[in-house]
Amino acid sequence: MDGSQAPPTYRLSVRAEACAWRWTVLQGETLAMQGEALTVDDALRVGDLAAGLHAALRRIGRRRF
């Protein structure tokens, strides 16, 4: 594993839909994760958690494979 690699950059997008808030996490231009929540605060919190989870799983994958 190369320790000099920069951590991935994520962007979180949140938009209102009919009955929920849709959140999307992008890594560069690639869709990393998406979902929906009942409130904007929940969408921000879950989207932030999803970005952290995605980064952690990528680190694990680089170490194991």
Short mmCIF file of N, CA and C in Angstrom, two decimals:
data_model
loop_
_atom_site.label_atom_id
_atom_site.label_comp_id
_atom_site.label_asym_id
_atom_site.label_seq_id
_atom_site.Cartn_x
_atom_site.Cartn_y
_atom_site.Cartn_z
N MET A 1 0.84 -1.17 0.00
CA MET A 1 0.00 0.00 0.00
C MET A 1 0.89 1.23 0.00
N ASP A 2 0.55 2.18 -0.83
CA ASP A 2 1.31 3.42 -0.94
C ASP A 2 0.70 4.45 0.00
N GLY A 3 1.44 4.84 1.02
CA GLY A 3 0.93 5.79 2.01
C GLY A 3 0.93 7.22 1.53
N SER A 4 1.51 7.49 0.36
CA SER A 4 1.59 8.87 -0.14
C SER A 4 0.37 9.28 -0.95
N GLN A 5 -0.57 8.38 -1.15
CA GLN A 5 -1.76 8.73 -1.93
C GLN A 5 -2.66 9.68 -1.15
N ALA A 6 -3.20 10.66 -1.83
CA ALA A 6 -4.12 11.61 -1.20
C ALA A 6 -5.48 10.92 -0.99
N PRO A 7 -6.17 11.26 0.10
CA PRO A 7 -7.48 10.68 0.32
C PRO A 7 -8.45 11.14 -0.77
N PRO A 8 -9.45 10.32 -1.10
CA PRO A 8 -10.39 10.70 -2.15
C PRO A 8 -11.22 11.91 -1.74
N THR A 9 -11.58 12.71 -2.73
CA THR A 9 -12.41 13.88 -2.50
C THR A 9 -13.86 13.53 -2.81
N TYR A 10 -14.76 13.84 -1.90
CA TYR A 10 -16.17 13.54 -2.08
C TYR A 10 -16.97 14.83 -2.11
N ARG A 11 -18.07 14.81 -2.88
CA ARG A 11 -19.03 15.91 -2.89
C ARG A 11 -20.39 15.35 -2.50
N LEU A 12 -21.10 16.09 -1.67
CA LEU A 12 -22.42 15.70 -1.22
C LEU A 12 -23.44 16.65 -1.82
N SER A 13 -24.43 16.09 -2.49
CA SER A 13 -25.51 16.86 -3.08
C SER A 13 -26.81 16.45 -2.39
N VAL A 14 -27.62 17.44 -2.00
CA VAL A 14 -28.92 17.17 -1.37
C VAL A 14 -29.97 17.97 -2.11
N ARG A 15 -31.08 17.30 -2.48
CA ARG A 15 -32.17 18.01 -3.16
C ARG A 15 -33.51 17.51 -2.63
N ALA A 16 -34.48 18.40 -2.66
CA ALA A 16 -35.83 18.07 -2.19
C ALA A 16 -36.59 17.35 -3.30
N GLU A 17 -37.34 16.32 -2.90
CA GLU A 17 -38.26 15.64 -3.80
C GLU A 17 -39.64 15.67 -3.17
N ALA A 18 -40.58 15.02 -3.74
CA ALA A 18 -41.98 15.10 -3.31
C ALA A 18 -42.16 14.81 -1.82
N CYS A 19 -41.65 13.70 -1.33
CA CYS A 19 -41.89 13.31 0.06
C CYS A 19 -40.61 13.09 0.86
N ALA A 20 -39.47 13.41 0.27
CA ALA A 20 -38.21 13.13 0.97
C ALA A 20 -37.11 14.03 0.42
N TRP A 21 -35.97 13.94 1.06
CA TRP A 21 -34.75 14.63 0.61
C TRP A 21 -33.83 13.57 0.03
N ARG A 22 -33.41 13.74 -1.21
CA ARG A 22 -32.50 12.80 -1.85
C ARG A 22 -31.08 13.31 -1.70
N TRP A 23 -30.16 12.43 -1.24
CA TRP A 23 -28.75 12.78 -1.12
C TRP A 23 -27.94 11.92 -2.07
N THR A 24 -26.86 12.49 -2.59
CA THR A 24 -25.98 11.80 -3.51
C THR A 24 -24.53 12.14 -3.13
N VAL A 25 -23.70 11.11 -3.04
CA VAL A 25 -22.28 11.29 -2.77
C VAL A 25 -21.53 10.96 -4.05
N LEU A 26 -20.73 11.93 -4.52
CA LEU A 26 -19.92 11.75 -5.71
C LEU A 26 -18.45 11.74 -5.33
N GLN A 27 -17.71 10.85 -5.96
CA GLN A 27 -16.25 10.84 -5.82
C GLN A 27 -15.72 11.26 -7.18
N GLY A 28 -15.26 12.49 -7.26
CA GLY A 28 -14.93 13.05 -8.57
C GLY A 28 -16.23 13.20 -9.35
N GLU A 29 -16.31 12.55 -10.50
CA GLU A 29 -17.54 12.55 -11.30
C GLU A 29 -18.29 11.23 -11.20
N THR A 30 -17.81 10.33 -10.35
CA THR A 30 -18.39 9.00 -10.22
C THR A 30 -19.36 8.94 -9.04
N LEU A 31 -20.53 8.36 -9.27
CA LEU A 31 -21.51 8.17 -8.21
C LEU A 31 -20.98 7.14 -7.22
N ALA A 32 -20.84 7.53 -5.95
CA ALA A 32 -20.35 6.60 -4.93
C ALA A 32 -21.52 5.97 -4.18
N MET A 33 -22.46 6.79 -3.72
CA MET A 33 -23.63 6.30 -2.98
C MET A 33 -24.77 7.29 -3.13
N GLN A 34 -25.99 6.81 -2.91
CA GLN A 34 -27.13 7.69 -2.92
C GLN A 34 -28.24 7.11 -2.05
N GLY A 35 -29.16 7.95 -1.65
CA GLY A 35 -30.27 7.50 -0.84
C GLY A 35 -31.23 8.64 -0.56
N GLU A 36 -32.13 8.43 0.38
CA GLU A 36 -33.07 9.48 0.73
C GLU A 36 -33.33 9.48 2.23
N ALA A 37 -33.76 10.62 2.72
CA ALA A 37 -34.03 10.81 4.14
C ALA A 37 -35.28 11.69 4.29
N LEU A 38 -35.84 11.70 5.48
CA LEU A 38 -37.07 12.46 5.72
C LEU A 38 -36.83 13.95 5.90
N THR A 39 -35.68 14.33 6.47
CA THR A 39 -35.39 15.75 6.71
C THR A 39 -34.05 16.11 6.07
N VAL A 40 -33.85 17.40 5.85
CA VAL A 40 -32.60 17.85 5.26
C VAL A 40 -31.42 17.57 6.20
N ASP A 41 -31.63 17.72 7.51
CA ASP A 41 -30.56 17.43 8.47
C ASP A 41 -30.17 15.96 8.42
N ASP A 42 -31.15 15.07 8.32
CA ASP A 42 -30.85 13.65 8.21
C ASP A 42 -30.12 13.34 6.91
N ALA A 43 -30.53 13.98 5.82
CA ALA A 43 -29.87 13.76 4.53
C ALA A 43 -28.40 14.18 4.58
N LEU A 44 -28.12 15.32 5.21
CA LEU A 44 -26.74 15.77 5.34
C LEU A 44 -25.93 14.82 6.22
N ARG A 45 -26.51 14.39 7.33
CA ARG A 45 -25.80 13.51 8.25
C ARG A 45 -25.53 12.14 7.61
N VAL A 46 -26.54 11.57 6.97
CA VAL A 46 -26.37 10.25 6.36
C VAL A 46 -25.42 10.33 5.16
N GLY A 47 -25.52 11.40 4.37
CA GLY A 47 -24.61 11.56 3.24
C GLY A 47 -23.16 11.68 3.68
N ASP A 48 -22.94 12.43 4.76
CA ASP A 48 -21.59 12.57 5.31
C ASP A 48 -21.07 11.23 5.81
N LEU A 49 -21.92 10.49 6.51
CA LEU A 49 -21.55 9.16 6.99
C LEU A 49 -21.24 8.22 5.82
N ALA A 50 -22.04 8.30 4.76
CA ALA A 50 -21.83 7.45 3.59
C ALA A 50 -20.48 7.73 2.93
N ALA A 51 -20.10 8.99 2.84
CA ALA A 51 -18.79 9.34 2.26
C ALA A 51 -17.66 8.75 3.10
N GLY A 52 -17.77 8.86 4.42
CA GLY A 52 -16.76 8.27 5.30
C GLY A 52 -16.70 6.76 5.17
N LEU A 53 -17.85 6.13 5.08
CA LEU A 53 -17.91 4.68 4.93
C LEU A 53 -17.30 4.25 3.60
N HIS A 54 -17.62 4.96 2.55
CA HIS A 54 -17.07 4.63 1.24
C HIS A 54 -15.55 4.74 1.24
N ALA A 55 -15.01 5.79 1.84
CA ALA A 55 -13.56 5.97 1.92
C ALA A 55 -12.92 4.85 2.74
N ALA A 56 -13.55 4.46 3.85
CA ALA A 56 -13.01 3.39 4.68
C ALA A 56 -13.01 2.05 3.94
N LEU A 57 -14.07 1.76 3.21
CA LEU A 57 -14.13 0.50 2.46
C LEU A 57 -13.09 0.48 1.34
N ARG A 58 -12.82 1.63 0.72
CA ARG A 58 -11.77 1.70 -0.30
C ARG A 58 -10.40 1.42 0.32
N ARG A 59 -10.14 1.96 1.51
CA ARG A 59 -8.85 1.70 2.18
C ARG A 59 -8.71 0.21 2.50
N ILE A 60 -9.77 -0.40 3.00
CA ILE A 60 -9.74 -1.83 3.32
C ILE A 60 -9.49 -2.63 2.04
N GLY A 61 -10.18 -2.27 0.97
CA GLY A 61 -10.00 -2.97 -0.30
C GLY A 61 -8.59 -2.89 -0.84
N ARG A 62 -7.95 -1.74 -0.68
CA ARG A 62 -6.56 -1.60 -1.14
C ARG A 62 -5.62 -2.45 -0.33
N ARG A 63 -5.89 -2.62 0.95
CA ARG A 63 -5.00 -3.42 1.81
C ARG A 63 -5.17 -4.91 1.57
N ARG A 64 -6.40 -5.34 1.32
CA ARG A 64 -6.68 -6.77 1.22
C ARG A 64 -6.47 -7.33 -0.18
N PHE A 65 -6.64 -6.54 -1.21
CA PHE A 65 -6.63 -7.09 -2.56
C PHE A 65 -5.55 -6.49 -3.39
#
